[in-house]
Coordinates of C-alpha atoms and ligand atoms in Angstrom, one line a residue:
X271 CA -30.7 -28.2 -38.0
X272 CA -32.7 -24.8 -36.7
X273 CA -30.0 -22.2 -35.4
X274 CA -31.0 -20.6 -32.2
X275 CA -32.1 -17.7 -33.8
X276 CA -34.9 -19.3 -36.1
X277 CA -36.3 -21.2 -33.3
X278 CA -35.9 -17.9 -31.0
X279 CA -38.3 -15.8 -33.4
X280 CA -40.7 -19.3 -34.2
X281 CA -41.0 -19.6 -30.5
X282 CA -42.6 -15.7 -30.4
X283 CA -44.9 -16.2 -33.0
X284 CA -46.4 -19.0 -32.1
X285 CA -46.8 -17.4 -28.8
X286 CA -48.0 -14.3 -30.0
X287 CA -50.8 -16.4 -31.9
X288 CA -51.3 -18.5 -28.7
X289 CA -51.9 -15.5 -27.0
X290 CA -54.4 -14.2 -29.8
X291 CA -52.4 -11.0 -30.2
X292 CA -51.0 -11.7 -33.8
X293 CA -51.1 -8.5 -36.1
X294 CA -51.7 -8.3 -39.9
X295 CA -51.2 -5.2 -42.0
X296 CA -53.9 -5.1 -44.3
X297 CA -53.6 -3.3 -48.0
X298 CA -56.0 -0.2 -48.3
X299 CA -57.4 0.2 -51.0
X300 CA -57.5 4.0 -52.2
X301 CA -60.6 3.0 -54.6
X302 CA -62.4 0.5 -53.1
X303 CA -65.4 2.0 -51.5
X304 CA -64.2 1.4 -47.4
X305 CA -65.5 4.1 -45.0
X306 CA -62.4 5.1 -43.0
X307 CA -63.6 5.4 -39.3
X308 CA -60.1 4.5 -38.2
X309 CA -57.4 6.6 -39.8
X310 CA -56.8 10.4 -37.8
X311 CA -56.9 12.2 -40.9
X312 CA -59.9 14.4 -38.8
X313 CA -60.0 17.5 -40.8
X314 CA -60.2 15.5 -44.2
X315 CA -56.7 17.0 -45.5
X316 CA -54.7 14.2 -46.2
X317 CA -56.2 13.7 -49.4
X318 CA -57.3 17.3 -50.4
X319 CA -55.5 17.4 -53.5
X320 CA -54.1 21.0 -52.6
X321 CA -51.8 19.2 -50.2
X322 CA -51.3 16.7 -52.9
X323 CA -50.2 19.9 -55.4
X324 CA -47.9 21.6 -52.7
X325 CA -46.1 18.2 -52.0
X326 CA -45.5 18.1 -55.8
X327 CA -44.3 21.5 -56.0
X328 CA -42.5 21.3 -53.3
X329 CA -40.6 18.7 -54.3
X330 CA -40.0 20.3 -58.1
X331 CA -38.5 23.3 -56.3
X332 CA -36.2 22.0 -53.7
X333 CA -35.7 18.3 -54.2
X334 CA -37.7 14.9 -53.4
X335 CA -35.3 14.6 -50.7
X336 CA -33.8 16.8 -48.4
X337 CA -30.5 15.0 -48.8
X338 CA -28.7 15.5 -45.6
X339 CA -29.5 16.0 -41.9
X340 CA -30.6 19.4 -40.7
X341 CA -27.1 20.2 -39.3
X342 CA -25.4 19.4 -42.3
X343 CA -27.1 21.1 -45.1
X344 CA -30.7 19.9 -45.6
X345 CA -32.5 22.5 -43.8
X346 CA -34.4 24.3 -46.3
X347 CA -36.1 27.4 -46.6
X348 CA -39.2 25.5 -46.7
X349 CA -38.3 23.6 -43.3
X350 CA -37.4 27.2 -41.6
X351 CA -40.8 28.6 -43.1
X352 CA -42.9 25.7 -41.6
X353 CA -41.5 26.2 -38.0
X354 CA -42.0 29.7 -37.9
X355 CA -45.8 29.2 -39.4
X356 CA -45.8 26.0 -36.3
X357 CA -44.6 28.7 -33.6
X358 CA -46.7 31.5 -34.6
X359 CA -49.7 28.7 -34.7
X360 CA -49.1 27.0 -31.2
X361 CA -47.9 31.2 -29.8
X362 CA -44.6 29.9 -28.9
X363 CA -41.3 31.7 -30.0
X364 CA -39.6 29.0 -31.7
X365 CA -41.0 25.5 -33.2
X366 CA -38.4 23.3 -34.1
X367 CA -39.0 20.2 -36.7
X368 CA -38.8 16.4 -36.2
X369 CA -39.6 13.9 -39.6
X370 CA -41.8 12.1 -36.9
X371 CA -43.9 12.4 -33.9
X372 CA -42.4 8.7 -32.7
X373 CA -39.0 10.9 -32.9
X374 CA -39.8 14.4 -31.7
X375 CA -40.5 12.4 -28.2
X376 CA -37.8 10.3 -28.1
X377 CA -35.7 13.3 -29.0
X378 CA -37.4 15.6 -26.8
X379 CA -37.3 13.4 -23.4
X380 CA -33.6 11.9 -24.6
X381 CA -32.6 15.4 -24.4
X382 CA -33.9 16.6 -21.3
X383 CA -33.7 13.8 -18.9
X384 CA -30.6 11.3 -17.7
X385 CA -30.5 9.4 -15.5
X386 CA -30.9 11.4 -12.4
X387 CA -34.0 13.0 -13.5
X388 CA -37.5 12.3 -12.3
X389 CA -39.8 12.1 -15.1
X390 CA -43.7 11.2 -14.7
X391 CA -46.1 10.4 -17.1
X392 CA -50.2 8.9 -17.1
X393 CA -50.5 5.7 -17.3
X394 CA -52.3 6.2 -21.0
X395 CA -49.5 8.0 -22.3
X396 CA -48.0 7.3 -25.7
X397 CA -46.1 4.4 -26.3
X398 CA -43.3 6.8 -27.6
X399 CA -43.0 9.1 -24.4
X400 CA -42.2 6.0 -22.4
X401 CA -39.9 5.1 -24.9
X402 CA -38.2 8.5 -24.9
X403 CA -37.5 7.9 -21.2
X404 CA -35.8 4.4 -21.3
X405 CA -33.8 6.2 -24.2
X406 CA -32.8 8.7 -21.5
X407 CA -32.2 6.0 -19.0
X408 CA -34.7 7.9 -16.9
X409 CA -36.9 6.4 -14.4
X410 CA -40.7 7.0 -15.5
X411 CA -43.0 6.8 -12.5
X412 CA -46.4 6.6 -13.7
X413 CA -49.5 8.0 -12.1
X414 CA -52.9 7.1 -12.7
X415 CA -54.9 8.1 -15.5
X416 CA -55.4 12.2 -15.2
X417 CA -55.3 11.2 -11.7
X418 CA -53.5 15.1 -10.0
X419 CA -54.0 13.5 -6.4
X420 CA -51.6 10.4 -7.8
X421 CA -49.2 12.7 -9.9
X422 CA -49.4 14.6 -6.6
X423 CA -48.1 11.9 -3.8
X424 CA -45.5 10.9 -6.4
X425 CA -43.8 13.9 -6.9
X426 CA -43.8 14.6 -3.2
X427 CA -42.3 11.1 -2.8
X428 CA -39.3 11.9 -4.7
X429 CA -35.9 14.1 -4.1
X430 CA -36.2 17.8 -3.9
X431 CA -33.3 17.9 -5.6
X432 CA -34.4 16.2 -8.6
X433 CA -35.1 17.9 -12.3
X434 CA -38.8 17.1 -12.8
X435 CA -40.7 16.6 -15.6
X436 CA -44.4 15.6 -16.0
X437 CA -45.4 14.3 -19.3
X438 CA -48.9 13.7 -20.4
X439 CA -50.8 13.5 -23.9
X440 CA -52.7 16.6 -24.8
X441 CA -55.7 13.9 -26.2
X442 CA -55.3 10.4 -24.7
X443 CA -55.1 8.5 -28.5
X444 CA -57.2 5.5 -27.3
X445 CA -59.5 6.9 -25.2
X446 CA -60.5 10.2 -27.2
X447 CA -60.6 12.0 -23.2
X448 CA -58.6 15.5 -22.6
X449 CA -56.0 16.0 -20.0
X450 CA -56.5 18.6 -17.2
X451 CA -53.8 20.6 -18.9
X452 CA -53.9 23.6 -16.0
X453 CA -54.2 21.1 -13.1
X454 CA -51.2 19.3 -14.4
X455 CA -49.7 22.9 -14.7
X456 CA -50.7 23.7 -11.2
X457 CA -49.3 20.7 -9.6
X458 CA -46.2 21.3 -11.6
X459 CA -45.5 24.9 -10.5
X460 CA -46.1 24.1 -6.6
X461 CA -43.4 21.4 -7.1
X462 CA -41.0 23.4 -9.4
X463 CA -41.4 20.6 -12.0
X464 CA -42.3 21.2 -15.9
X465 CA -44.6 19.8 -17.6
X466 CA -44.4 18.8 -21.2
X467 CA -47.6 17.7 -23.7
X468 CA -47.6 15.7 -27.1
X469 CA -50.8 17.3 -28.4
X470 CA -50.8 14.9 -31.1
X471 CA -54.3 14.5 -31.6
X472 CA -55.6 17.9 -30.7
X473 CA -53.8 19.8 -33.0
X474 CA -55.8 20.8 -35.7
X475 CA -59.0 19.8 -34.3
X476 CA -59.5 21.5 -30.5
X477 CA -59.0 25.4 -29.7
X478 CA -60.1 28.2 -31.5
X479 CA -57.6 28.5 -34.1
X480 CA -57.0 24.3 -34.4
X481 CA -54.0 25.1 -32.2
X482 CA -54.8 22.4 -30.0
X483 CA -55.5 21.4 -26.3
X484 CA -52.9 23.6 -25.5
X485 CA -52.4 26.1 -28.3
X486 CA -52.4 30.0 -27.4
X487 CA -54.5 29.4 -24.5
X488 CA -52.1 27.6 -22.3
X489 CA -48.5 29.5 -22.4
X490 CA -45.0 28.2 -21.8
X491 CA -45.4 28.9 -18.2
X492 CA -47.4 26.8 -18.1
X493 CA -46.6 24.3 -20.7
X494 CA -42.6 24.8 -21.5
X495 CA -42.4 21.7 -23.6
X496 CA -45.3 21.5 -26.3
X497 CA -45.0 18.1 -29.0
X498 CA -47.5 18.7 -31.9
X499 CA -47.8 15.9 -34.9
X500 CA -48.5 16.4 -38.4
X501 CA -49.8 13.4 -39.6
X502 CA -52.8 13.0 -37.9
X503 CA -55.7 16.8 -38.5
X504 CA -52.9 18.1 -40.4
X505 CA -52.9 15.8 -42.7
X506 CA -49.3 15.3 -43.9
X507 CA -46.4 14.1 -41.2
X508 CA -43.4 15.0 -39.5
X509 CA -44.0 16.4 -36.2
X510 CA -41.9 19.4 -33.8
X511 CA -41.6 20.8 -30.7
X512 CA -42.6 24.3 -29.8
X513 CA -41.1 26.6 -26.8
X514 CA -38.6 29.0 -25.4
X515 CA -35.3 29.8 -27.5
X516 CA -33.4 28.3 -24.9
X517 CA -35.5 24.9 -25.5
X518 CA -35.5 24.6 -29.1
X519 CA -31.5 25.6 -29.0
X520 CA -30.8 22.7 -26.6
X521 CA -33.2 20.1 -28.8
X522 CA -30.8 21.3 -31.6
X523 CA -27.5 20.4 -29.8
X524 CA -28.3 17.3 -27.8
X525 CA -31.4 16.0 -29.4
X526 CA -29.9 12.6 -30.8
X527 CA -33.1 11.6 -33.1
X528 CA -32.9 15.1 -34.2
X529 CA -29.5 15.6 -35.2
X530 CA -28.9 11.8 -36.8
X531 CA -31.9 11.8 -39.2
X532 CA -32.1 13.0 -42.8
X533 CA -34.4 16.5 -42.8
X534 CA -37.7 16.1 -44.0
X535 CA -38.2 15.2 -47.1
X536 CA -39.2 19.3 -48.4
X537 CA -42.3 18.8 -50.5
X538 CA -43.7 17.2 -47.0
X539 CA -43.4 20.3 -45.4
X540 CA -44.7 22.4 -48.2
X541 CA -47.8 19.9 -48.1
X542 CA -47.9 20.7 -44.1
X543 CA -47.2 24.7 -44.7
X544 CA -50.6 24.4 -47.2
X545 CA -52.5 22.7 -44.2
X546 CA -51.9 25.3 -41.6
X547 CA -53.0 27.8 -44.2
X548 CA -56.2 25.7 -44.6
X549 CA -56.4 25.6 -40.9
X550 CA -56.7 29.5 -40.9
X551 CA -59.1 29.6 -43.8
X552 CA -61.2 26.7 -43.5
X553 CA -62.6 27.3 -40.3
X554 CA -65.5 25.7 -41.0
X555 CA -63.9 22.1 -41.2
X556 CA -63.9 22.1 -37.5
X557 CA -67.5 22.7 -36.9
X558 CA -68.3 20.0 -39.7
X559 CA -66.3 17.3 -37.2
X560 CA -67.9 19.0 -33.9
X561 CA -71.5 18.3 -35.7
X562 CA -70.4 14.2 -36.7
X563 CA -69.2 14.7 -32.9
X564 CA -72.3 15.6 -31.4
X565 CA -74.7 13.6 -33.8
X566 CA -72.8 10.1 -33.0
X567 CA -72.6 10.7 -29.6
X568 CA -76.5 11.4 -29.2
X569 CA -77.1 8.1 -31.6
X570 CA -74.7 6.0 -29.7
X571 CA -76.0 6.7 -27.0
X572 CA -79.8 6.3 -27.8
X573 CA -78.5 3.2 -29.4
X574 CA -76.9 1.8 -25.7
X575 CA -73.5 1.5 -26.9
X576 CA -71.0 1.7 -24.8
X577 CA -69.6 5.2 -25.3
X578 CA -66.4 6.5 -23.8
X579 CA -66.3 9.8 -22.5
X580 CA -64.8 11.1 -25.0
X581 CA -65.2 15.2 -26.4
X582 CA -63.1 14.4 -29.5
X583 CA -62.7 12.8 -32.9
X584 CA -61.9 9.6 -31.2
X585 CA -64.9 7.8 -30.0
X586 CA -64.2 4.1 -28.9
X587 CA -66.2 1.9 -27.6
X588 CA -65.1 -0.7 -25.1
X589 CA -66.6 -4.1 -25.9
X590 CA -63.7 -5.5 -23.2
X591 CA -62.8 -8.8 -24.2
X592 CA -60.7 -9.0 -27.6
X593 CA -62.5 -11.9 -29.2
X594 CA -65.7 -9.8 -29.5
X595 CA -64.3 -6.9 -30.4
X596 CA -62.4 -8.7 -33.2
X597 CA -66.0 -10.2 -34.2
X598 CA -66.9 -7.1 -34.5
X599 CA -64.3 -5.0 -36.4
X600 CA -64.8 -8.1 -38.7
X601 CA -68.3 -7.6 -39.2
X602 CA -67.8 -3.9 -39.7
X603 CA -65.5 -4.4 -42.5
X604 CA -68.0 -6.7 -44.4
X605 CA -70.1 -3.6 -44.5
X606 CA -67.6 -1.5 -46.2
X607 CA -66.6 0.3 -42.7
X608 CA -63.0 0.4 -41.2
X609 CA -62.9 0.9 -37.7
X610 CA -59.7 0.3 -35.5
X611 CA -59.2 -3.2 -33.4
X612 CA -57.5 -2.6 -30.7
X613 CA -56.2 -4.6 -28.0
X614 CA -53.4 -5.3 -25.6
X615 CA -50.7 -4.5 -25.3
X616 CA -51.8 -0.7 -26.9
X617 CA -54.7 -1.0 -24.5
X618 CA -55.3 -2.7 -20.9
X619 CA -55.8 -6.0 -20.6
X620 CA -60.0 -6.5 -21.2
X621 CA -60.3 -3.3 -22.4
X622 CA -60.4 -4.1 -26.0
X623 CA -62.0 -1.7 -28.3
X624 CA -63.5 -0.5 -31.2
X625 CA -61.6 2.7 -32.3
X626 CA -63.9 5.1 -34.4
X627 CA -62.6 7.7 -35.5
X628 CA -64.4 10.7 -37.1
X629 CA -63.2 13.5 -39.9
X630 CA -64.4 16.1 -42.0
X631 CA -64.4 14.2 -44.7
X632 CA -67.5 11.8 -43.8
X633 CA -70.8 12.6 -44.8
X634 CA -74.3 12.2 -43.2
X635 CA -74.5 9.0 -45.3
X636 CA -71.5 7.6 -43.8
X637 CA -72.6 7.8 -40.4
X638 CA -76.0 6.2 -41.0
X639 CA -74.2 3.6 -42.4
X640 CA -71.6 3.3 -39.0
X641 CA -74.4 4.4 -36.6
X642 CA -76.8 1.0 -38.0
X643 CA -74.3 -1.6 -38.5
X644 CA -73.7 -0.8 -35.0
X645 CA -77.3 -1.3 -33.8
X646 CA -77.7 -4.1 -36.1
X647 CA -74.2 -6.0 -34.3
X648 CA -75.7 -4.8 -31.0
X649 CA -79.1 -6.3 -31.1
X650 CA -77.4 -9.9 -32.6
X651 CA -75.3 -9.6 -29.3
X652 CA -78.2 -9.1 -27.6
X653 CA -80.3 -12.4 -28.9
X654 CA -77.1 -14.2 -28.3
X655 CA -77.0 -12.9 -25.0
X656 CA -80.8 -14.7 -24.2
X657 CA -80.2 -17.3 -26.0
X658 CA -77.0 -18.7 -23.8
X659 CA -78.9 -17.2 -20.6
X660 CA -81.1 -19.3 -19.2
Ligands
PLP206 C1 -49.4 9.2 -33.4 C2 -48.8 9.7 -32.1 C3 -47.4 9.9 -32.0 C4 -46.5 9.5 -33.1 O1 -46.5 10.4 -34.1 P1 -46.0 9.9 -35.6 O2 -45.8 11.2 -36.3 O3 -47.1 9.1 -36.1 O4 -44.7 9.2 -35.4 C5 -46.9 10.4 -30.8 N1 -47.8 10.7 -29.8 C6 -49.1 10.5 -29.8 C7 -49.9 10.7 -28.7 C8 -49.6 9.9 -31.0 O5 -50.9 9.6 -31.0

């Protein structure tokens, strides 16, 4: 006889199949010739092998792991060197390390809000910044996508007396698009609210030092609450949380996925201190991606596809209903290219999309090859289109 429990998870797979949502994991090959058009490794760093020789010093010198929490006695000299090169990168006094962007937001909002606070957030945010809230047991009201006038009627809707917080990605992750990081700031200051950014994918890759959509440009009164990841341009992982004193020193005491978490493991964050330094000296990475940028935009578009309007590394396009984009991504990978397939629930309901991603690393190459697989599946899509029309 089946005990409840294995019919209970039968029941959700077969549902999730049903439903055409199923995921797979697929094993990547390191040496099998796949273009990657749908990792985030933008700058190309994750496998420059001077990361690879930091991590491995790194580790000699201090350990492959940290071996306790921060609180207890795995912060490192390494770890304390990495936030001050993080502060000094974003122009924030203090930067304060998480081993993961997931946790730096759940940390971050846990912290901050209870149940008494307001906290509101796009509708496109980041799976983890919603999550951060239900950990907080805060309601999350959530206004339309960079939508001010929205953000704007819902903050007036709710109690003066109420802590605010407005919470947006820097880079919208699916979408490639950029917040309106001092409208957000303006609305925010008329209604004594702060506002807080996970720049995840615009660190590294936007502003003029790769310090992101916020960076140096936009300060702590405007932005008190900055979340940067490391995994993504930078090229390694962890992830922290940049701002006043006062901010970092309450993360440190209250911050539950902060404090309850083994430190980083220390030849990560000799890996990451190597990428900011390539950051500084490198400049020339980020003019490589804004070229690939500019070029597949121009193609894409003289090709018809349907482009997003997107500024950044992420380009997707939205082919809307999952069956064809899955056709697609399928296709793709028979030509040696890996692109993201994404569909609900990470995206709206028939908004399904190819996410392409774009790094340093490619090469012209590369992109001829993306840029005429995709005019070859276009023009199939188009005879099929005739041939069902009448
Ligand atoms: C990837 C991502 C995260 C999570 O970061 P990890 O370090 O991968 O856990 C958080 N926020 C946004 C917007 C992201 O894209």
């Amino acid at each position: 006889m089946q005990d409840t429990w294995t019919t209970h998870l039968a029941e959700q797979a077969l549902d999730q199949r049903h439903r055409g949502l199923w995921r797979q994991r697929r094993i990547l090959d390191p040496d099998r010739a796949l273009i990657d058009f749908a990792g985030n490794d933008y700058l190309g760093l994750a496998r420059d092998t001077r990361l690879a020789e930091a991590q491995a010093e790194g580790a000699r010198r201090f350990g492959a792991g940290a071996r306790a929490s921060h609180l207890v006695s795995g912060h490192l000299e390494v770890h304390e060197a990495l936030e001050a090169g993080l502060a000094d990168l974003t122009g924030r006094p203090r930067a304060l390390l998480f081993s993961t962007g997931y946790m730096a937001n759940l940390g971050t909002l846990q912290a901050l809000c209870d149940d008494r606070t307001a906290v509101f957030q796009d509708r496109l945010n980041h799976a983890s910044l919603l999550d951060g809230a239900a950990l907080a047991k805060a309601r999350s009201r959530r206004f339309h996508h960079r939508d001010l006038g929205d953000l704007e009627r819902l903050l007036r809707r709710s109690p003066p007396e109420a802590r605010k917080l407005v919470v947006s990605d820097g880079v919208f992750s699916m979408d490639g698009d950029l917040a309106d990081v001092p409208g957000l700031a303006q609305t925010c200051a008329t209604h004594g609210a702060w506002l807080m950014i996970d720049d995840a994918h615009g660190l590294g890759v936007l502003g003029a030092l790769g310090d992101g959509s916020v960076g140096r440009v936009h300060g702590m009164d405007r932005v008190p609450v900055l979340v940067g990841t490391l995994g993504k341009a930078l090229g390694s992982a962890g992830a922290f949380v940049a701002g006043s004193q006062a901010l970092i020193e309450h993360l440190i005491q209250f911050a539950r996925p902060y404090i309850y978490t083994t430190a980083q493991p220390p030849g990560v964050a000799a890996a990451t201190l190597k990428a900011l330094e390539l950051l500084d000296t490198e400049p020339e990475r980020r003019r490589r991606l804004d070229d690939l940028i500019a070029r597949f935009r121009r193609e894409a578009a003289t090709l018809g596809l349907p482009l997003a309007d997107s500024p950044t590394p992420i380009q997707p396009l939205v082919l809307g209903d999952s069956a064809r984009m899955m056709h697609w991504a399928g296709r793709l990978r028979e030509r040696g290219l890996l692109v993201g397939a994404i569909r609900e629930p990470t995206v709206p309901r028939g908004q399904a999309r190819l996410r392409i991603t774009l790094s340093a690393a490619h090469d012209d190459d590369d992109l001829d090859t993306l840029l005429q697989a995709l005019a070859d599946l276009q023009r199939e899509d188009a005879c099929h289109g005739e041939a069902v029309t009448p």
